[in-house]
Coordinates of C-alpha atoms and ligand atoms in Angstrom, one line a residue:
M1 CA 50.0 74.4 -24.1
R2 CA 49.0 75.3 -27.7
T3 CA 45.7 73.6 -28.3
A4 CA 43.5 73.4 -31.4
V5 CA 39.9 73.4 -30.5
F6 CA 37.8 71.9 -33.3
S7 CA 34.0 72.2 -33.8
A8 CA 34.2 75.3 -31.7
R9 CA 30.8 77.0 -31.3
R10 CA 30.2 80.3 -29.5
Y11 CA 29.5 78.6 -26.2
D12 CA 32.7 76.5 -26.5
K13 CA 34.7 79.7 -27.0
T14 CA 33.2 81.5 -24.1
M15 CA 33.1 78.7 -21.6
L16 CA 36.5 77.1 -22.5
T17 CA 38.1 80.5 -22.3
A18 CA 36.6 81.1 -18.9
A19 CA 37.8 77.7 -17.6
N20 CA 41.3 78.5 -19.0
A21 CA 41.6 81.8 -17.2
T22 CA 44.2 80.7 -14.7
A23 CA 45.7 77.8 -16.7
G24 CA 46.7 80.1 -19.6
H25 CA 46.8 77.6 -22.4
E26 CA 47.0 79.0 -25.9
L27 CA 43.6 78.1 -27.4
L28 CA 43.1 78.2 -31.2
F29 CA 39.4 78.0 -31.9
I30 CA 38.4 76.3 -35.2
E31 CA 34.8 76.2 -36.2
D32 CA 35.3 73.3 -38.7
R33 CA 35.0 69.7 -37.8
L34 CA 38.3 67.8 -37.5
T35 CA 38.7 65.7 -40.7
V36 CA 41.7 64.6 -42.7
D37 CA 41.3 67.8 -44.7
T38 CA 41.2 70.1 -41.6
A39 CA 43.8 68.4 -39.5
V40 CA 46.4 70.7 -41.0
L41 CA 44.9 73.6 -39.0
A42 CA 46.3 71.9 -35.9
A43 CA 49.9 72.1 -37.1
G44 CA 52.2 72.9 -34.2
C45 CA 49.5 72.2 -31.6
E46 CA 50.6 69.7 -28.9
A47 CA 47.0 69.2 -27.9
V48 CA 43.8 68.9 -30.0
C49 CA 40.4 69.3 -28.4
V50 CA 37.5 67.6 -30.2
F51 CA 33.8 67.0 -29.9
V52 CA 31.4 64.1 -30.7
N53 CA 31.3 64.5 -34.5
D54 CA 34.9 65.2 -35.2
N55 CA 36.6 62.4 -37.2
V56 CA 39.5 61.2 -35.2
D57 CA 40.3 58.1 -37.2
A58 CA 43.7 56.4 -37.9
E59 CA 44.5 58.6 -40.9
V60 CA 43.8 61.8 -39.0
L61 CA 45.8 60.6 -36.0
D62 CA 48.8 59.7 -38.2
R63 CA 48.6 63.2 -39.6
L64 CA 48.2 64.9 -36.2
S65 CA 51.1 62.9 -34.9
R66 CA 53.4 64.0 -37.7
Q67 CA 52.4 67.6 -37.0
G68 CA 53.4 67.2 -33.3
T69 CA 50.1 66.5 -31.5
R70 CA 50.6 64.4 -28.3
L71 CA 47.2 64.8 -26.7
V72 CA 43.6 64.5 -27.9
A73 CA 41.0 65.7 -25.4
T74 CA 37.3 65.1 -26.3
R75 CA 34.8 67.4 -24.7
S76 CA 32.5 64.4 -24.2
T77 CA 32.0 61.2 -22.3
G78 CA 31.6 59.0 -25.3
Y79 CA 34.8 58.6 -27.4
N80 CA 33.6 56.3 -30.2
Q81 CA 34.7 58.9 -32.7
I82 CA 38.3 58.3 -31.7
D83 CA 40.4 55.4 -32.9
V84 CA 42.1 54.9 -29.5
A85 CA 44.4 52.0 -30.8
A86 CA 45.7 54.2 -33.6
A87 CA 46.2 57.1 -31.1
R88 CA 48.3 54.7 -28.9
R89 CA 50.4 53.6 -32.0
N90 CA 51.1 57.3 -32.7
G91 CA 52.1 58.0 -29.1
I92 CA 49.0 60.2 -28.6
A93 CA 47.2 60.1 -25.2
V94 CA 43.4 60.4 -25.3
V95 CA 41.4 62.0 -22.5
R96 CA 37.7 62.4 -22.1
V97 CA 35.2 63.9 -19.6
T98 CA 34.2 60.9 -17.5
D99 CA 32.1 62.9 -15.1
Y100 CA 29.8 65.8 -15.7
S101 CA 26.3 66.3 -14.6
P102 CA 24.7 63.0 -15.7
H103 CA 21.4 64.7 -14.6
S104 CA 21.6 66.9 -17.7
V105 CA 21.1 63.9 -20.0
A106 CA 18.8 61.9 -17.8
E107 CA 16.5 64.9 -17.3
F108 CA 16.5 65.6 -21.0
A109 CA 15.5 62.0 -21.7
V110 CA 12.6 62.4 -19.4
G111 CA 11.7 65.6 -21.2
L112 CA 11.7 63.8 -24.6
L113 CA 9.5 61.0 -23.2
L114 CA 7.0 63.5 -21.9
A115 CA 7.1 65.5 -25.1
V116 CA 6.6 62.5 -27.4
N117 CA 4.0 60.8 -25.2
R118 CA 1.9 63.9 -24.4
K119 CA 2.5 65.5 -27.8
I120 CA 3.7 68.7 -26.2
A121 CA 5.7 70.0 -29.2
R122 CA 2.7 69.3 -31.5
A123 CA 0.3 71.0 -29.1
S124 CA 2.6 74.1 -28.9
M125 CA 2.8 74.3 -32.7
R126 CA -1.0 74.1 -32.9
T127 CA -1.7 76.8 -30.4
R128 CA 0.7 79.2 -32.2
E129 CA -1.6 78.8 -35.2
G130 CA -4.6 79.4 -33.1
N131 CA -5.6 75.7 -33.1
F132 CA -6.8 74.6 -29.7
D133 CA -8.2 71.2 -30.8
L134 CA -7.2 68.2 -28.8
D135 CA -7.7 65.6 -31.5
G136 CA -4.6 63.5 -32.0
L137 CA -2.9 64.7 -28.7
M138 CA -3.9 61.9 -26.4
G139 CA -1.1 60.2 -24.5
F140 CA -0.9 57.6 -21.8
D141 CA -0.2 57.8 -18.0
L142 CA 3.3 56.9 -17.2
H143 CA 2.3 55.9 -13.7
G144 CA 2.1 52.1 -13.5
K145 CA 3.8 51.6 -16.9
T146 CA 7.0 49.6 -17.4
V147 CA 10.2 51.5 -18.4
G148 CA 13.2 49.6 -19.8
V149 CA 16.6 51.1 -19.4
I150 CA 19.4 49.7 -21.6
G151 CA 22.7 50.7 -19.9
T152 CA 22.4 51.3 -16.2
G153 CA 25.5 53.4 -15.6
K154 CA 25.4 57.0 -14.3
I155 CA 22.8 58.4 -16.7
G156 CA 20.7 55.3 -17.0
T157 CA 20.4 55.0 -13.2
I158 CA 19.3 58.6 -12.7
F159 CA 16.8 58.2 -15.5
G160 CA 15.5 55.0 -14.0
R161 CA 15.2 56.7 -10.5
I162 CA 13.2 59.6 -12.0
M163 CA 10.9 57.1 -13.7
A164 CA 10.5 55.2 -10.5
G165 CA 9.4 58.5 -9.0
F166 CA 6.7 58.7 -11.7
G167 CA 5.4 55.4 -10.3
C168 CA 6.8 53.2 -13.2
V169 CA 8.1 49.7 -12.9
V170 CA 11.8 50.0 -14.0
L171 CA 13.6 47.2 -15.7
G172 CA 17.3 47.3 -16.7
S173 CA 19.7 45.5 -19.0
D174 CA 23.5 45.8 -18.6
R175 CA 26.6 43.7 -18.8
Q176 CA 27.2 44.6 -15.1
E177 CA 24.7 45.1 -12.4
N178 CA 24.8 48.5 -10.6
A179 CA 23.6 48.5 -6.9
A180 CA 22.5 52.1 -7.3
F181 CA 20.0 51.0 -10.0
Q182 CA 18.6 48.3 -7.8
A183 CA 18.5 50.6 -4.7
F184 CA 15.3 52.4 -6.0
G185 CA 13.7 49.1 -7.2
G186 CA 15.2 48.8 -10.7
R187 CA 15.2 45.1 -11.7
Y188 CA 17.6 43.4 -14.1
V189 CA 16.1 41.2 -16.8
P190 CA 17.5 39.7 -20.0
L191 CA 17.3 42.2 -23.0
D192 CA 14.6 40.2 -24.8
A193 CA 12.4 40.3 -21.7
L194 CA 13.0 44.0 -21.3
H195 CA 11.9 44.7 -24.9
A196 CA 8.8 42.4 -24.5
S197 CA 7.6 44.0 -21.3
S198 CA 8.5 47.7 -21.6
D199 CA 6.0 50.5 -22.6
V200 CA 9.0 52.8 -22.9
V201 CA 12.7 51.8 -23.7
S202 CA 15.4 54.3 -23.1
L203 CA 19.0 53.8 -24.3
H204 CA 21.9 54.7 -22.0
C205 CA 24.8 52.4 -23.1
P206 CA 27.8 53.5 -25.0
L207 CA 28.2 52.8 -28.8
T208 CA 30.5 49.9 -29.2
P209 CA 30.8 47.1 -31.8
E210 CA 28.6 45.1 -29.4
T211 CA 25.9 47.7 -29.0
H212 CA 25.8 48.9 -32.7
H213 CA 22.1 48.6 -33.7
I214 CA 21.1 47.1 -30.4
V215 CA 17.7 48.3 -31.4
N216 CA 17.0 46.7 -34.8
A217 CA 14.1 45.0 -36.8
H218 CA 14.3 41.9 -34.6
S219 CA 14.2 43.7 -31.3
L220 CA 11.5 46.1 -32.5
A221 CA 9.4 43.0 -33.6
Q222 CA 9.8 41.6 -30.0
S223 CA 8.8 44.9 -28.4
K224 CA 5.4 45.7 -26.9
R225 CA 3.2 47.0 -29.6
G226 CA 2.9 50.8 -29.5
S227 CA 5.9 51.3 -27.1
I228 CA 8.0 54.4 -27.1
L229 CA 11.7 54.5 -27.8
I230 CA 14.0 57.2 -26.4
N231 CA 17.6 57.6 -27.6
T232 CA 19.8 60.2 -25.9
S233 CA 23.0 58.0 -26.1
R234 CA 24.4 57.5 -29.6
G235 CA 22.7 57.3 -33.0
G236 CA 24.4 54.1 -34.0
L237 CA 22.6 52.2 -31.3
V238 CA 19.4 52.3 -33.4
D239 CA 18.9 50.9 -36.9
T240 CA 17.0 54.1 -38.0
E241 CA 15.4 52.6 -41.1
A242 CA 14.1 49.6 -39.0
A243 CA 12.7 52.1 -36.5
S244 CA 11.1 54.1 -39.4
E245 CA 9.4 50.9 -40.7
A246 CA 8.2 50.0 -37.2
L247 CA 6.7 53.5 -36.8
K248 CA 4.8 53.0 -40.1
T249 CA 3.1 49.8 -38.9
G250 CA 2.4 51.2 -35.4
Q251 CA 4.6 48.5 -33.8
L252 CA 6.6 51.5 -32.5
G253 CA 4.2 54.0 -31.0
G254 CA 6.7 56.9 -30.7
L255 CA 10.3 57.8 -31.1
A256 CA 12.3 60.6 -29.5
I257 CA 16.0 60.9 -30.5
D258 CA 18.6 63.4 -29.5
V259 CA 21.2 61.5 -31.5
Y260 CA 21.2 60.1 -35.0
E261 CA 23.4 57.7 -36.9
Q262 CA 24.2 60.1 -39.7
E263 CA 24.3 63.2 -37.4
A264 CA 27.8 64.2 -38.3
N265 CA 26.7 65.9 -41.5
L266 CA 23.7 67.6 -39.9
F267 CA 23.9 68.4 -36.2
F268 CA 25.4 71.5 -34.6
Q269 CA 24.8 73.7 -37.6
D270 CA 22.0 75.8 -39.1
L271 CA 20.9 74.1 -42.3
S272 CA 17.5 75.8 -42.4
S273 CA 18.3 77.5 -45.7
T274 CA 19.6 74.4 -47.5
I275 CA 18.1 71.3 -49.0
I276 CA 18.7 68.4 -46.6
C277 CA 19.5 65.4 -48.7
D278 CA 19.2 62.8 -45.9
D279 CA 15.9 61.1 -46.8
V280 CA 15.9 59.0 -43.6
I281 CA 15.9 61.9 -41.2
Q282 CA 13.5 63.8 -43.5
R283 CA 11.0 60.9 -43.4
L284 CA 11.5 60.6 -39.6
V285 CA 10.7 64.3 -38.9
S286 CA 7.6 64.0 -41.0
F287 CA 6.0 61.5 -38.5
P288 CA 3.7 63.1 -36.0
N289 CA 4.9 60.8 -33.2
V290 CA 8.6 61.5 -33.7
I291 CA 10.7 64.1 -32.0
V292 CA 14.3 64.9 -33.1
T293 CA 16.6 67.2 -31.2
G294 CA 20.2 68.0 -32.3
H295 CA 22.4 66.3 -29.6
Q296 CA 21.5 68.8 -26.9
A297 CA 20.9 66.5 -23.9
F298 CA 24.2 67.5 -22.3
F299 CA 23.5 71.2 -22.8
T300 CA 23.1 72.7 -19.4
V301 CA 25.2 75.4 -17.7
E302 CA 26.3 72.9 -15.0
A303 CA 27.4 70.3 -17.5
I304 CA 29.2 72.6 -19.9
R305 CA 31.0 74.3 -17.1
Q306 CA 32.2 70.9 -15.8
I307 CA 33.1 69.7 -19.3
M308 CA 35.3 72.7 -20.0
Q309 CA 37.0 72.7 -16.6
T310 CA 37.8 69.0 -16.8
T311 CA 39.2 69.4 -20.3
I312 CA 41.4 72.3 -19.3
D313 CA 42.5 70.3 -16.2
S314 CA 43.5 67.4 -18.4
I315 CA 45.5 69.6 -20.7
S316 CA 47.3 71.1 -17.7
A317 CA 48.0 67.7 -16.2
F318 CA 49.4 66.5 -19.5
E319 CA 51.6 69.6 -19.8
H320 CA 53.0 69.1 -16.3
G321 CA 53.5 65.3 -16.7
A322 CA 50.9 64.6 -13.9
A323 CA 48.6 61.6 -13.9
L324 CA 45.8 61.7 -16.5
V325 CA 42.8 60.8 -14.4
N326 CA 40.5 61.0 -17.4
Q327 CA 42.6 59.0 -19.8
V328 CA 40.8 56.6 -22.1
P329 CA 42.5 53.2 -21.6
S330 CA 43.9 51.5 -24.7
P331 CA 41.7 48.8 -26.1
Ligands
NAD1 P1 28.4 55.0 -18.0 O1 29.7 54.4 -18.4 O2 28.2 55.4 -16.6 O3 27.3 53.9 -18.3 C1 27.2 53.1 -19.4 C2 26.6 51.8 -19.1 O4 26.3 51.0 -20.3 C3 27.5 50.9 -18.2 O5 26.8 50.5 -17.0 C4 27.9 49.8 -19.1 O6 28.2 48.6 -18.4 C5 26.7 49.7 -20.0 N1 26.9 48.9 -21.1 C6 28.0 48.7 -21.9 N2 27.8 47.8 -22.8 C7 26.5 47.4 -22.7 C8 25.7 46.5 -23.4 N3 26.1 45.8 -24.5 N4 24.4 46.4 -23.0 C9 23.9 47.1 -22.0 N5 24.6 47.9 -21.3 C10 25.9 48.1 -21.6 O7 28.1 56.1 -19.0 P2 27.0 57.3 -18.8 O8 27.8 58.5 -18.3 O9 25.8 56.8 -18.2 O10 26.7 57.7 -20.4 C11 26.0 56.7 -21.2 C12 26.1 57.2 -22.7 O11 25.3 58.4 -22.8 C13 27.5 57.6 -23.2 O12 28.2 56.5 -23.6 C14 27.2 58.5 -24.3 O13 27.1 57.8 -25.5 C15 25.8 59.1 -24.0 N6 25.8 60.5 -23.7 C16 25.0 61.3 -24.5 C17 25.0 62.7 -24.3 C18 24.1 63.6 -25.1 O14 24.2 64.8 -25.0 N7 23.1 63.1 -25.9 C19 25.8 63.2 -23.3 C20 26.6 62.4 -22.5 C21 26.6 61.0 -22.7

């Protein structure tokens, strides 16, 4: 099936091509993000393959539909960038990748926590300059501390289990309880209590209207003073300006984010030779107790291989009229 692959980076080309070896779909790789201006590049493509920062809103879907697109396949678990209701109105099916190494993201979240708590990135920058001073690099033991997990699905549960292995008390907040989270000793508490008791809060719920800015000025004021916030889920879960204010007063002791509310204009590209006009992120990266990575938590060989294979399998199933096991249900 002729498929336009937007936001295609080098690894997308290599690994999607490998996954497609036997399926034989005609893949058209496009480096640009999908927007209303670039949608025309998918003319004649029955399938369009997108990533997290492509803009798949109603206007784009109307245009894609008029051009003959019948399937949108996102190379991600989250699909908040897609107006699923508008896709349905346009007779376009939406598939995602429901299952790929959740360990990739959970392990990265642990990495961010260790890096921000123990100042590993700062220490490494210092030693490159020949500075072996320890001043300013003190962290705290995770053993015995309380870790709050918001969203205890696949990733949140693995993260919680790893933290339990560190000897932490693990609290969870979710709309539905997960026996796997409780199996290692994770305990559900109301969200307010989680914020009030946790030394570390890690976000693992999807971005929905309900979870937008689930971390905000109010929740940060309720939090334990000096606690650390980790976000590997979606930028819109955190009111970044409120987090910035809380960092300034010391209410928030550290912040590590792999996702950022305004990341669409920044992430997945090399902007090192340009002036970045986003003052919020510029201020954030200037804090010594903040770590920002560019949406790379999923980026392991195992996860990417699985993402590409599932995407190709979904396109093949659609082409042959088979059941779409990874279809996003209509809202
Ligand atoms: P999942 O569906 O297994 O788990 C999500 C959990 O969040 C579910 O248990 C759900 O009930 C819960 N939830 C929903 N609304 C909630 C709310 N209001 N409050 C608390 N919990 C709520 O999903 P997953 O595979 O664990 O992925 C979680 C998120 O991680 C994804 O939605 C995606 O945004 C993010 N993610 C990020 C990356 C990355 O590279 N940074 C990669 C993959 C996924």
